[in-house]
């Protein structure tokens, strides 16, 4: 037997905080050594942090990364353990995203990334060059100061693997796993038994299953050990890296870390018998045949042994049942952990949320409540870093620290119901009850006097006073009166966030939380610079449907039962007067349902549909209940208002990224914000298709009518009358 103990990590790195990152790298190595591991794998670009973005273009970032690596190598950190560190490296004129393999205070080789992530949230080609040479390793001259310190002038650089005395090991960096021709296939044929994948992969609802299946697929048909490392936490942007470091052996997951955690350092260890890899490969005839005529991959000889012999005192890691969270749990824990990282790293003393008693703001409140529960739980589990952060943020004195989530929420979370004459007692009551359940410091304020002051000022300037539509006003007046209320709430929220800590004798400031969901952003159903304008928004890329499911889950599992009533209430902005014959509802205002918005969003972004292809797709999807003309009107209506309101995305509050059809203008959904909202060419093409379908329907109907009349001796009109009465009903 060749027994190998491996350690892979999830680290909560912070972009450009080299001290913090180096400290956590060292802590992970110490834990790996303590566990007896021979290999330690860290996340992609762990030294500077994955999210440095345009800071990667600065020579300082590269130089500081080398300085941190030198510090690691001059100490005893790599003694007796193979470590993989992620950092940018400049070779010649090109900058590469690299994994640097180190052992016994020396650099063994540098492996540059060959397939760069360059879609969705990723822009690696903006900062790095993909390594393209696959047939040989090149000689890389180390920077002078590094060379002098380590006593090494050069190291192998490129695509290849390391031949140890008892096994062969190679790297596969993040995106390379998901390519159509991943390196692990070729490396396995060359005898590589252990693949180390350093990743910087963000959370997205329902995404983990796809990732884990890719890890399993890398070894189930060809054998091997696959180590996966990932960042975990918010490193300074909209993304939350969701950890889940794991080890897979011959298609079985034998070790899995947490997906969501407040821990800064998590090390996952597995004990493996490498002979099971050799045994499986030897039993696969097709593998043997392909290996006999393989393309040779360059290698580096390392005169060192990593494995241990057979020992009954050492127990092997066995296959595990893979842990997946439900989407509702993901909404609770992902944004909850992201909020905690943002709070503790921003220097703020807490959060302030305008709480309307509706589904969206209540979802945000519940997520903050979940965050407080996670903090108290982690402190109880002995996490000293979480405890220190909580004491500082909560302004605890005399050795006290959080032991109750509601008490902690009272210290760091303000909720404010900003009602008007249009607000109902029901939503006011719901907001108060939920705030009590969570434990927030709740305020109830009427904005009517401020609204009245604005209207009086306008009347003084113009001699006119706008009226709501239900009182005889125009659409322009009606919309303006709603916007006044919404924008006053934004201004008041920021004022309270700045001054309430001072009023209560607390240090610092509060971060204002937004609560618009992804569907409202897609439709533009929000007032520019209203309460959706905040510091950060934990639900900005989560759909209304998912949020409603989350509310039902949270009512039970987070212990906030009032969320059940909030979820069941029809969504309403409460910005217009309520009458016996009129009640404002979101879906009526938008002219479409939230369910329809989710469909439009996925077709537009995920399936890359413009107006014409969306119309064609929806004719198939909705053809059983809508005519082509009705589908066309819905598609045109959506694209009209999506394009009219696209400019609002340019000032959208930074939101936790959770959904693949987010309209976030920052870098995920790159489109113009000034459109011809009439879409003349595209809408004309849709009209032509509708006309063609109408003619075809009539002809098909006539043919069917003639056949029916011939068979049954009745007229065509009679058949139509006896049927649906609509020749398009079955389209």
Short mmCIF file of N, CA and C in Angstrom, two decimals, residues 152-301:
data_model
loop_
_atom_site.label_atom_id
_atom_site.label_comp_id
_atom_site.label_asym_id
_atom_site.label_seq_id
_atom_site.Cartn_x
_atom_site.Cartn_y
_atom_site.Cartn_z
N UNK A 152 18.19 29.74 -5.49
CA UNK A 152 17.72 29.14 -6.74
C UNK A 152 17.76 30.20 -7.83
N UNK A 153 18.34 29.87 -8.97
CA UNK A 153 18.37 30.83 -10.06
C UNK A 153 17.16 30.69 -10.99
N UNK A 154 16.76 29.45 -11.24
CA UNK A 154 15.67 29.21 -12.18
C UNK A 154 14.87 28.00 -11.76
N UNK A 155 13.65 27.90 -12.31
CA UNK A 155 12.77 26.76 -12.02
C UNK A 155 12.03 26.39 -13.30
N UNK A 156 11.55 25.14 -13.42
CA UNK A 156 10.73 24.76 -14.59
C UNK A 156 9.42 25.53 -14.59
N UNK A 157 8.99 25.93 -15.78
CA UNK A 157 7.78 26.75 -15.95
C UNK A 157 6.99 26.20 -17.12
N UNK A 158 5.70 25.93 -16.91
CA UNK A 158 4.85 25.48 -18.01
C UNK A 158 3.92 24.35 -17.61
N UNK A 159 3.40 23.68 -18.63
CA UNK A 159 2.47 22.57 -18.44
C UNK A 159 3.26 21.28 -18.27
N UNK A 160 3.08 20.64 -17.15
CA UNK A 160 3.79 19.40 -16.90
C UNK A 160 3.37 18.82 -15.55
N UNK A 161 4.07 17.78 -15.12
CA UNK A 161 3.74 17.18 -13.84
C UNK A 161 5.02 16.86 -13.08
N UNK A 162 4.84 16.53 -11.80
CA UNK A 162 5.98 16.25 -10.92
C UNK A 162 6.05 14.75 -10.64
N UNK A 163 7.22 14.17 -10.93
CA UNK A 163 7.46 12.75 -10.65
C UNK A 163 8.18 12.61 -9.32
N UNK A 164 7.45 12.22 -8.30
CA UNK A 164 8.06 11.90 -7.02
C UNK A 164 8.52 10.45 -7.04
N UNK A 165 9.19 10.01 -5.99
CA UNK A 165 9.72 8.65 -5.97
C UNK A 165 8.62 7.60 -5.85
N UNK A 166 7.42 8.05 -5.39
CA UNK A 166 6.37 7.07 -5.16
C UNK A 166 5.03 7.43 -5.80
N UNK A 167 4.95 8.55 -6.49
CA UNK A 167 3.71 8.93 -7.19
C UNK A 167 3.98 10.08 -8.13
N UNK A 168 3.00 10.42 -8.93
CA UNK A 168 3.10 11.56 -9.85
C UNK A 168 1.93 12.51 -9.58
N UNK A 169 2.24 13.80 -9.56
CA UNK A 169 1.26 14.82 -9.17
C UNK A 169 1.26 15.95 -10.18
N UNK A 170 0.08 16.51 -10.45
CA UNK A 170 -0.03 17.62 -11.41
C UNK A 170 -1.14 18.56 -10.98
N UNK A 171 -1.18 19.72 -11.65
CA UNK A 171 -2.19 20.73 -11.36
C UNK A 171 -3.19 20.84 -12.50
N UNK A 172 -4.41 21.20 -12.12
CA UNK A 172 -5.45 21.61 -13.07
C UNK A 172 -6.10 22.82 -12.42
N UNK A 173 -6.07 23.97 -13.09
CA UNK A 173 -6.46 25.21 -12.43
C UNK A 173 -7.89 25.61 -12.81
N UNK A 174 -8.78 25.54 -11.86
CA UNK A 174 -10.16 26.04 -11.93
C UNK A 174 -10.86 25.75 -13.26
N UNK A 175 -10.89 26.74 -14.15
CA UNK A 175 -11.64 26.66 -15.41
C UNK A 175 -11.25 25.47 -16.26
N UNK A 176 -10.00 25.02 -16.16
CA UNK A 176 -9.52 23.91 -16.99
C UNK A 176 -10.34 22.65 -16.78
N UNK A 177 -10.87 22.47 -15.58
CA UNK A 177 -11.71 21.30 -15.29
C UNK A 177 -12.94 21.27 -16.17
N UNK A 178 -13.47 22.45 -16.51
CA UNK A 178 -14.77 22.53 -17.20
C UNK A 178 -14.64 22.67 -18.71
N UNK A 179 -13.43 22.57 -19.25
CA UNK A 179 -13.24 22.70 -20.70
C UNK A 179 -13.60 21.40 -21.40
N UNK A 180 -13.74 21.48 -22.72
CA UNK A 180 -14.13 20.29 -23.50
C UNK A 180 -13.00 19.26 -23.55
N UNK A 181 -11.75 19.69 -23.38
CA UNK A 181 -10.62 18.76 -23.37
C UNK A 181 -9.75 19.06 -22.14
N UNK A 182 -10.22 18.67 -20.96
CA UNK A 182 -9.51 19.03 -19.72
C UNK A 182 -8.17 18.32 -19.60
N UNK A 183 -7.18 18.98 -19.01
CA UNK A 183 -5.86 18.37 -18.87
C UNK A 183 -5.85 17.05 -18.10
N UNK A 184 -6.78 16.87 -17.15
CA UNK A 184 -6.71 15.66 -16.32
C UNK A 184 -6.80 14.37 -17.13
N UNK A 185 -7.45 14.41 -18.30
CA UNK A 185 -7.55 13.21 -19.13
C UNK A 185 -6.18 12.79 -19.63
N UNK A 186 -5.45 13.75 -20.19
CA UNK A 186 -4.11 13.49 -20.71
C UNK A 186 -3.13 13.16 -19.60
N UNK A 187 -3.26 13.86 -18.47
CA UNK A 187 -2.35 13.62 -17.36
C UNK A 187 -2.54 12.22 -16.78
N UNK A 188 -3.77 11.76 -16.70
CA UNK A 188 -4.03 10.40 -16.19
C UNK A 188 -3.36 9.36 -17.07
N UNK A 189 -3.41 9.53 -18.38
CA UNK A 189 -2.78 8.59 -19.30
C UNK A 189 -1.26 8.60 -19.15
N UNK A 190 -0.71 9.71 -18.65
CA UNK A 190 0.73 9.82 -18.42
C UNK A 190 1.15 9.33 -17.04
N UNK A 191 0.21 8.76 -16.31
CA UNK A 191 0.54 8.17 -15.02
C UNK A 191 0.37 9.08 -13.82
N UNK A 192 -0.19 10.25 -14.01
CA UNK A 192 -0.42 11.15 -12.88
C UNK A 192 -1.56 10.58 -12.03
N UNK A 193 -1.31 10.45 -10.75
CA UNK A 193 -2.31 9.85 -9.86
C UNK A 193 -3.06 10.90 -9.04
N UNK A 194 -2.45 12.06 -8.78
CA UNK A 194 -3.07 13.09 -7.95
C UNK A 194 -3.16 14.38 -8.74
N UNK A 195 -4.38 14.89 -8.89
CA UNK A 195 -4.62 16.18 -9.56
C UNK A 195 -5.01 17.19 -8.49
N UNK A 196 -4.33 18.36 -8.51
CA UNK A 196 -4.60 19.42 -7.54
C UNK A 196 -5.25 20.60 -8.26
N UNK A 197 -6.50 20.89 -7.93
CA UNK A 197 -7.23 21.98 -8.59
C UNK A 197 -7.43 23.14 -7.62
N UNK A 198 -6.73 24.24 -7.87
CA UNK A 198 -6.91 25.47 -7.11
C UNK A 198 -7.94 26.33 -7.82
N UNK A 199 -9.00 26.70 -7.12
CA UNK A 199 -10.14 27.34 -7.76
C UNK A 199 -10.53 28.64 -7.08
N UNK A 200 -11.18 29.51 -7.86
CA UNK A 200 -11.82 30.71 -7.33
C UNK A 200 -13.23 30.75 -7.87
N UNK A 201 -14.09 29.90 -7.34
CA UNK A 201 -15.43 29.69 -7.89
C UNK A 201 -16.49 30.29 -6.97
N UNK A 202 -17.38 31.12 -7.54
CA UNK A 202 -18.37 31.82 -6.73
C UNK A 202 -19.66 31.02 -6.58
N UNK A 203 -20.41 31.39 -5.56
CA UNK A 203 -21.71 30.76 -5.33
C UNK A 203 -22.75 31.26 -6.32
N UNK A 204 -23.58 30.34 -6.73
CA UNK A 204 -24.76 30.66 -7.52
C UNK A 204 -25.80 29.61 -7.17
N UNK A 205 -27.03 30.00 -7.04
CA UNK A 205 -28.07 29.06 -6.64
C UNK A 205 -28.07 27.83 -7.54
N UNK A 206 -28.07 26.66 -6.91
CA UNK A 206 -28.18 25.37 -7.60
C UNK A 206 -26.95 25.05 -8.47
N UNK A 207 -25.81 25.65 -8.17
CA UNK A 207 -24.60 25.45 -8.98
C UNK A 207 -23.70 24.34 -8.46
N UNK A 208 -23.73 24.06 -7.15
CA UNK A 208 -22.78 23.13 -6.56
C UNK A 208 -22.88 21.75 -7.17
N UNK A 209 -24.08 21.32 -7.49
CA UNK A 209 -24.27 20.00 -8.08
C UNK A 209 -23.47 19.86 -9.37
N UNK A 210 -23.48 20.90 -10.20
CA UNK A 210 -22.73 20.90 -11.46
C UNK A 210 -21.24 20.77 -11.20
N UNK A 211 -20.74 21.49 -10.20
CA UNK A 211 -19.31 21.47 -9.89
C UNK A 211 -18.87 20.11 -9.37
N UNK A 212 -19.63 19.57 -8.42
CA UNK A 212 -19.26 18.29 -7.81
C UNK A 212 -19.29 17.17 -8.85
N UNK A 213 -20.27 17.20 -9.74
CA UNK A 213 -20.32 16.17 -10.77
C UNK A 213 -19.13 16.25 -11.71
N UNK A 214 -18.62 17.46 -11.95
CA UNK A 214 -17.41 17.61 -12.77
C UNK A 214 -16.21 17.00 -12.06
N UNK A 215 -16.12 17.18 -10.73
CA UNK A 215 -15.03 16.60 -9.96
C UNK A 215 -15.11 15.08 -9.97
N UNK A 216 -16.30 14.56 -9.83
CA UNK A 216 -16.49 13.10 -9.85
C UNK A 216 -16.14 12.55 -11.22
N UNK A 217 -16.59 13.26 -12.27
CA UNK A 217 -16.34 12.80 -13.64
C UNK A 217 -14.88 12.79 -14.01
N UNK A 218 -14.05 13.56 -13.30
CA UNK A 218 -12.63 13.61 -13.63
C UNK A 218 -11.90 12.33 -13.25
N UNK A 219 -12.50 11.53 -12.34
CA UNK A 219 -11.79 10.33 -11.88
C UNK A 219 -12.61 9.04 -11.97
N UNK A 220 -13.90 9.11 -12.26
CA UNK A 220 -14.69 7.87 -12.16
C UNK A 220 -14.43 6.90 -13.30
N UNK A 221 -14.02 7.38 -14.48
CA UNK A 221 -13.79 6.47 -15.60
C UNK A 221 -12.31 6.23 -15.88
N UNK A 222 -11.43 6.97 -15.21
CA UNK A 222 -9.99 6.82 -15.47
C UNK A 222 -9.19 6.67 -14.18
N UNK A 223 -9.88 6.73 -13.03
CA UNK A 223 -9.19 6.60 -11.76
C UNK A 223 -8.39 7.84 -11.42
N UNK A 224 -8.00 7.93 -10.15
CA UNK A 224 -7.19 9.05 -9.73
C UNK A 224 -7.71 9.70 -8.46
N UNK A 225 -6.89 10.57 -7.90
CA UNK A 225 -7.25 11.38 -6.74
C UNK A 225 -7.39 12.82 -7.21
N UNK A 226 -8.52 13.43 -6.90
CA UNK A 226 -8.75 14.81 -7.33
C UNK A 226 -8.95 15.66 -6.10
N UNK A 227 -8.03 16.61 -5.88
CA UNK A 227 -8.12 17.55 -4.77
C UNK A 227 -8.66 18.88 -5.29
N UNK A 228 -9.65 19.41 -4.60
CA UNK A 228 -10.28 20.67 -5.02
C UNK A 228 -10.24 21.66 -3.86
N UNK A 229 -9.69 22.86 -4.14
CA UNK A 229 -9.64 23.93 -3.15
C UNK A 229 -10.36 25.15 -3.70
N UNK A 230 -10.94 25.95 -2.81
CA UNK A 230 -11.69 27.12 -3.26
C UNK A 230 -11.63 28.20 -2.19
N UNK A 231 -11.76 29.45 -2.63
CA UNK A 231 -11.94 30.51 -1.65
C UNK A 231 -13.31 30.37 -1.00
N UNK A 232 -13.48 31.02 0.14
CA UNK A 232 -14.77 30.99 0.82
C UNK A 232 -15.00 32.33 1.49
N UNK A 233 -16.02 33.05 1.03
CA UNK A 233 -16.33 34.34 1.63
C UNK A 233 -16.38 35.45 0.60
N UNK A 234 -16.56 36.67 1.11
CA UNK A 234 -16.59 37.88 0.27
C UNK A 234 -15.21 38.50 0.29
N UNK A 235 -14.53 38.54 -0.86
CA UNK A 235 -13.17 39.08 -0.88
C UNK A 235 -13.14 40.53 -1.33
N UNK A 236 -14.33 41.18 -1.36
CA UNK A 236 -14.37 42.60 -1.64
C UNK A 236 -15.30 43.00 -2.76
N UNK A 237 -16.13 42.07 -3.24
CA UNK A 237 -17.00 42.42 -4.37
C UNK A 237 -18.37 41.77 -4.20
N UNK A 238 -19.10 41.68 -5.30
CA UNK A 238 -20.46 41.14 -5.29
C UNK A 238 -20.49 39.62 -5.14
N UNK A 239 -19.37 38.97 -5.32
CA UNK A 239 -19.34 37.51 -5.33
C UNK A 239 -19.10 36.96 -3.93
N UNK A 240 -19.72 35.80 -3.68
CA UNK A 240 -19.40 35.02 -2.48
C UNK A 240 -18.82 33.70 -2.96
N UNK A 241 -17.57 33.44 -2.60
CA UNK A 241 -16.93 32.18 -2.96
C UNK A 241 -17.36 31.13 -1.95
N UNK A 242 -17.87 30.01 -2.48
CA UNK A 242 -18.59 29.10 -1.59
C UNK A 242 -17.83 27.82 -1.24
N UNK A 243 -16.53 27.93 -1.12
CA UNK A 243 -15.75 26.86 -0.51
C UNK A 243 -16.01 25.48 -1.05
N UNK A 244 -16.41 24.58 -0.18
CA UNK A 244 -16.69 23.18 -0.48
C UNK A 244 -15.44 22.47 -1.00
N UNK A 245 -14.31 22.72 -0.31
CA UNK A 245 -13.09 21.98 -0.63
C UNK A 245 -13.38 20.49 -0.46
N UNK A 246 -12.86 19.68 -1.39
CA UNK A 246 -13.15 18.25 -1.30
C UNK A 246 -12.06 17.41 -1.95
N UNK A 247 -12.12 16.13 -1.65
CA UNK A 247 -11.19 15.16 -2.22
C UNK A 247 -12.02 14.02 -2.80
N UNK A 248 -11.73 13.68 -4.05
CA UNK A 248 -12.46 12.61 -4.75
C UNK A 248 -11.46 11.52 -5.13
N UNK A 249 -11.81 10.26 -4.89
CA UNK A 249 -10.95 9.13 -5.24
C UNK A 249 -11.75 8.16 -6.10
N UNK A 250 -11.28 7.96 -7.31
CA UNK A 250 -11.94 7.02 -8.25
C UNK A 250 -13.44 7.27 -8.35
N UNK A 251 -13.84 8.53 -8.37
CA UNK A 251 -15.24 8.88 -8.54
C UNK A 251 -16.04 8.97 -7.26
N UNK A 252 -15.43 8.71 -6.11
CA UNK A 252 -16.12 8.80 -4.82
C UNK A 252 -15.60 9.99 -4.02
N UNK A 253 -16.52 10.79 -3.48
CA UNK A 253 -16.13 11.89 -2.61
C UNK A 253 -15.80 11.31 -1.24
N UNK A 254 -14.55 11.48 -0.79
CA UNK A 254 -14.13 10.92 0.49
C UNK A 254 -13.92 12.01 1.55
N UNK A 255 -13.94 13.27 1.13
CA UNK A 255 -13.84 14.38 2.09
C UNK A 255 -14.51 15.60 1.47
N UNK A 256 -15.31 16.32 2.27
CA UNK A 256 -16.02 17.50 1.77
C UNK A 256 -16.09 18.54 2.87
N UNK A 257 -15.68 19.77 2.52
CA UNK A 257 -15.77 20.88 3.45
C UNK A 257 -17.10 21.59 3.34
N UNK A 258 -17.27 22.61 4.15
CA UNK A 258 -18.53 23.36 4.17
C UNK A 258 -18.64 24.25 2.94
N UNK A 259 -19.88 24.51 2.53
CA UNK A 259 -20.12 25.44 1.43
C UNK A 259 -20.24 26.87 1.95
N UNK A 260 -20.87 27.03 3.10
CA UNK A 260 -21.05 28.35 3.71
C UNK A 260 -20.52 28.30 5.14
N UNK A 261 -19.65 29.24 5.47
CA UNK A 261 -19.06 29.23 6.80
C UNK A 261 -18.52 30.60 7.14
N UNK A 262 -18.48 30.91 8.44
CA UNK A 262 -17.85 32.14 8.91
C UNK A 262 -16.37 31.94 9.22
N UNK A 263 -15.89 30.71 9.13
CA UNK A 263 -14.48 30.42 9.40
C UNK A 263 -13.60 31.08 8.32
N UNK A 264 -12.47 31.62 8.75
CA UNK A 264 -11.52 32.17 7.79
C UNK A 264 -10.64 31.09 7.18
N UNK A 265 -10.43 30.03 7.91
CA UNK A 265 -9.57 28.93 7.44
C UNK A 265 -10.27 27.60 7.72
N UNK A 266 -10.45 26.83 6.69
CA UNK A 266 -11.00 25.48 6.84
C UNK A 266 -10.12 24.51 6.06
N UNK A 267 -9.63 23.49 6.72
CA UNK A 267 -8.74 22.51 6.10
C UNK A 267 -9.44 21.15 6.10
N UNK A 268 -9.52 20.55 4.93
CA UNK A 268 -10.17 19.25 4.76
C UNK A 268 -9.08 18.22 4.46
N UNK A 269 -9.04 17.16 5.24
CA UNK A 269 -7.96 16.16 5.14
C UNK A 269 -8.54 14.81 4.74
N UNK A 270 -7.79 14.07 3.91
CA UNK A 270 -8.19 12.72 3.51
C UNK A 270 -6.97 11.81 3.49
N UNK A 271 -7.17 10.58 3.95
CA UNK A 271 -6.13 9.55 3.92
C UNK A 271 -6.46 8.57 2.80
N UNK A 272 -5.54 8.40 1.86
CA UNK A 272 -5.83 7.66 0.63
C UNK A 272 -4.80 6.56 0.42
N UNK A 273 -5.25 5.46 -0.14
CA UNK A 273 -4.35 4.41 -0.62
C UNK A 273 -4.22 4.57 -2.13
N UNK A 274 -3.07 5.01 -2.60
CA UNK A 274 -2.88 5.26 -4.03
C UNK A 274 -2.93 3.97 -4.85
N UNK A 275 -2.75 2.83 -4.22
CA UNK A 275 -2.81 1.57 -4.97
C UNK A 275 -4.20 1.32 -5.56
N UNK A 276 -5.24 1.90 -4.96
CA UNK A 276 -6.58 1.71 -5.54
C UNK A 276 -6.69 2.41 -6.89
N UNK A 277 -5.90 3.47 -7.08
CA UNK A 277 -5.88 4.16 -8.37
C UNK A 277 -5.21 3.28 -9.41
N UNK A 278 -4.02 2.77 -9.06
CA UNK A 278 -3.29 1.90 -9.99
C UNK A 278 -4.09 0.64 -10.31
N UNK A 279 -4.78 0.11 -9.30
CA UNK A 279 -5.57 -1.10 -9.51
C UNK A 279 -6.71 -0.87 -10.48
N UNK A 280 -7.43 0.25 -10.31
CA UNK A 280 -8.54 0.53 -11.21
C UNK A 280 -8.05 0.75 -12.64
N UNK A 281 -7.00 1.52 -12.79
CA UNK A 281 -6.49 1.79 -14.13
C UNK A 281 -6.00 0.50 -14.81
N UNK A 282 -5.40 -0.39 -14.03
CA UNK A 282 -4.92 -1.64 -14.60
C UNK A 282 -6.03 -2.56 -15.04
N UNK A 283 -7.24 -2.34 -14.50
CA UNK A 283 -8.38 -3.21 -14.86
C UNK A 283 -9.18 -2.69 -16.04
N UNK A 284 -8.84 -1.49 -16.52
CA UNK A 284 -9.59 -0.87 -17.62
C UNK A 284 -8.83 -1.06 -18.92
N UNK A 285 -9.29 -1.98 -19.75
CA UNK A 285 -8.58 -2.29 -21.00
C UNK A 285 -8.48 -1.07 -21.90
N UNK A 286 -9.57 -0.30 -22.01
CA UNK A 286 -9.55 0.87 -22.89
C UNK A 286 -8.55 1.91 -22.40
N UNK A 287 -8.44 2.05 -21.07
CA UNK A 287 -7.46 2.99 -20.51
C UNK A 287 -6.04 2.54 -20.85
N UNK A 288 -5.79 1.24 -20.71
CA UNK A 288 -4.47 0.71 -21.02
C UNK A 288 -4.10 0.95 -22.48
N UNK A 289 -5.05 0.72 -23.37
CA UNK A 289 -4.78 0.91 -24.80
C UNK A 289 -4.49 2.37 -25.11
N UNK A 290 -5.27 3.28 -24.56
CA UNK A 290 -5.05 4.70 -24.81
C UNK A 290 -3.73 5.17 -24.20
N UNK A 291 -3.39 4.64 -23.02
CA UNK A 291 -2.14 5.03 -22.37
C UNK A 291 -0.93 4.59 -23.16
N UNK A 292 -1.07 3.50 -23.92
CA UNK A 292 0.08 2.97 -24.67
C UNK A 292 0.46 3.85 -25.86
N UNK A 293 -0.46 4.70 -26.30
CA UNK A 293 -0.16 5.58 -27.44
C UNK A 293 -0.44 7.04 -27.10
N UNK A 294 -0.23 7.39 -25.86
CA UNK A 294 -0.52 8.74 -25.36
C UNK A 294 0.45 9.77 -25.92
N UNK A 295 0.01 11.04 -25.84
CA UNK A 295 0.91 12.16 -26.08
C UNK A 295 1.65 12.44 -24.78
N UNK A 296 2.97 12.46 -24.85
CA UNK A 296 3.75 12.60 -23.63
C UNK A 296 3.69 14.03 -23.11
N UNK A 297 3.49 14.13 -21.80
CA UNK A 297 3.47 15.42 -21.11
C UNK A 297 4.81 15.59 -20.39
N UNK A 298 5.42 16.77 -20.47
CA UNK A 298 6.72 16.99 -19.80
C UNK A 298 6.60 16.79 -18.29
N UNK A 299 7.70 16.45 -17.65
CA UNK A 299 7.67 16.21 -16.21
C UNK A 299 8.95 16.73 -15.55
N UNK A 300 8.86 16.85 -14.22
CA UNK A 300 9.99 17.27 -13.38
C UNK A 300 10.23 16.17 -12.35
N UNK A 301 11.47 15.69 -12.27
CA UNK A 301 11.81 14.66 -11.28
C UNK A 301 12.05 15.31 -9.92
#
